[in-house]
Amino acid sequence: MNRIQELFKQKSNRVLNIYCTAGFPLLNSTLDVMQALQENGADIIELGVPYSDPLADGPVIQESGGVALQNGMTIKTLISQLQQLRPAIHVPVILMGYINPVIQYGFEKFCREVSAAGVDGLILPDIPIREFETEYGVVIKKYGLDFIFLVTPETSEQRIRKIDALSTGFIYAVSSSSTTGKDKDFSEVEIYLKRLKEMKLKNPVLVGFGIKDKASFESACNYANGAIIGSAYIKALQSNTDVKTVTKNFLEGILK
Amino acid sequence: MINRKITLGQFKGTFQQPDIFGYYGNFGGAYIPEMLYPNVEELKEQYLKIIYDEGFQKEFRYLLKDYVGRPSPLYLARRLSEKYGTTIFLKREDLNHTGAHKINNTIGQILLARRLGKHRIIAETGAGQHGVATATVCALMNMQCVVYMGEKDIERQAPNVARMKMLGAEVVPATSGSKTLKDATNEAIRDWINNPVDTHYIIGSVVGPHPYPDMVARFQSVISEEIKWQLKEHTGSEQPTHVVACVGGGSNAAGTFYHFLEEFSVQLVAVEAAGHGVKTGMSAATTQLGKPGVLHGSKSLVMQTEDGQVVEPHSISAGLDYPGIGPLHAHLFETGRAIFLSATDNEAIDAAFELTRLEGIIPALESAHAIAGLNQLKLTSKDTVVVCLSGRGDKDMATYMKAMEGRGGGEVSAIRYQV
């Protein structure tokens, strides 16, 4: 049983997944940020692998990725930083990125090395289901990594069932069809989350996109196993680079 | 130049159409986040049904004829032919309404969007030609139009920005990343993710997730459809020996090649933008510099760093200034079905002046690259060459004027200048 499955076995509600960008705000701040997140109550850390053209992300996360790339972050550098990941970080860690840099690095090499460093799962939102089934899924599985698919309010029930069958770890429920960082009217999302809950999927569900504060976190937790916060935390880091204080204040605001 | 020689016979029947997953050989597909899936799936399910519907075809053909001004002439360029010692025809897409081939695709897609029940249109644009063609058809069909354009391109292409605004489009600056075409495309895709129900995204080239490359190629295929019967009228044969087109994303080339793709006696010639030179680091010759990768929803050749970050290309021609290439073209390159040449900024300007002085036609800088390719072909008096003149040069006058100052208005080809 890997760390993600272990976590959900221990804790099936109010699971808090926080997104941070590797190499942001500073090239070598990656692990400090993760450490601060862990100390202040993050249950899962989703570490963004910066990319020049991040289609599924909004401007806040793209900008942080741009800063990270300016700082000199590459997959190679990231993997060398991840050599210090365990045991300092004991919570589950997921890498979120885009397929192009991973292909260039070597898909199998990437999976092998991040798995060896203690990464638990991957989110690569531009891998289509068909290519996952025919090409990439077997490699991901070979190295014991979970693969987290996204679903949206527009995803059909049949397709959600298929995604549930293919996913391991958890399912990432996009709270509406949109890029990250957009404000959402949460009431319209509730019907969709309720529908997901009633489907009794095999995987836990975490809600992402539009979760920015205590109220939206609580609201998501009414219907799902927890939620993912990205842009709101990156914004906090942009306004103040004192990682420890920012992270402490931010997580207190969500969890207290 | 040709990556891998293969026997063309074994590919018969597979160049024109991708497989059901949108692959041309190793390239294509739909590498999109789940948020885009319903839109792209709807399009994939509907596009062939809609565009081959009799009513659609009737309306499409009518607008191409009476609104765009098709068929565009196939002009025997006598003096250009003399210069190269061969027979050269120019396919005059520059004479279309709005001044380029781009309108063929936007007419097709706006009719499709209407049949899908969409009432808001988004598009990306680099130089502004596709943006203008999109704003034009939106005015025609009374649809809301939002065009994403890199902040840098907005500064560089003021006349086209003014045209789009006069046509009623909202021009939104793309301020992310490198602030050019690739970022405008990212912003348009994000808009589509955020507005999945009422909006159709009119992509301007044979790029993007399946079915866009195939759909855009089909709308542009009217170019080669006309070439065939026009050439027959001129020469008695439907088949030229060479067909030449410039390639950025590759929409005019796809349209020019389309009906010749399975006719292996016809040499297909694509000319990319070498910028300052292929090896200078200031180039847009994707087949020479790109590696397999994923950009804007499809697998193709992509110009990128070792770390897989997409790089900013350079070409004097904004329409060719794109770090990717349509998956069809990547396939044509990999299989050797087409040869890929490149022309530098200076060679393109020389070619533009050459055509202007020999034939009285000022070409778009993009199309001038195709003309510049003629130099690199070994042509004989027995050959019949068709060059797609994809657009007219009005939009490029500032660049041409600068070039004239550099040469003091003198001889066409001998003088070099800074651009």
Short mmCIF file of C-alpha atoms in Angstrom, two decimals, chain B residues 60 70 93 96 100-106 204-206 214-225 250-259:
data_model
loop_
_atom_site.label_atom_id
_atom_site.label_comp_id
_atom_site.label_asym_id
_atom_site.label_seq_id
_atom_site.Cartn_x
_atom_site.Cartn_y
_atom_site.Cartn_z
CA PHE B 60 -20.09 27.11 -48.15
CA ARG B 70 -13.39 32.04 -55.71
CA GLU B 93 -4.99 33.15 -52.90
CA ASN B 96 -9.32 36.42 -51.95
CA ALA B 100 -5.17 35.55 -48.01
CA HIS B 101 -6.23 31.90 -47.95
CA LYS B 102 -7.24 32.17 -44.28
CA ILE B 103 -10.83 33.09 -45.15
CA ASN B 104 -11.51 29.65 -46.72
CA ASN B 105 -11.21 28.10 -43.27
CA THR B 106 -13.03 30.79 -41.30
CA GLY B 204 -6.41 29.24 -37.94
CA SER B 205 -4.09 26.46 -39.03
CA VAL B 206 -3.82 22.68 -39.37
CA ASP B 214 -8.17 17.38 -40.60
CA MET B 215 -11.06 19.84 -40.54
CA VAL B 216 -8.95 22.85 -41.47
CA ALA B 217 -7.20 20.84 -44.20
CA ARG B 218 -10.58 19.93 -45.67
CA PHE B 219 -11.73 23.56 -45.71
CA GLN B 220 -8.47 24.63 -47.33
CA SER B 221 -8.49 21.73 -49.81
CA VAL B 222 -10.55 23.91 -52.15
CA ILE B 223 -7.16 25.34 -53.20
CA SER B 224 -5.89 22.10 -54.75
CA GLU B 225 -9.35 21.13 -55.94
CA GLY B 250 0.81 24.69 -42.53
CA SER B 251 -2.76 25.53 -43.56
CA ASN B 252 -2.10 26.89 -47.05
CA ALA B 253 0.32 24.05 -47.70
CA ALA B 254 -2.24 21.49 -46.51
CA GLY B 255 -4.83 22.98 -48.87
CA THR B 256 -2.38 23.17 -51.78
CA PHE B 257 -1.11 19.62 -51.28
CA TYR B 258 -4.42 18.00 -50.35
CA HIS B 259 -5.64 16.56 -53.65
#
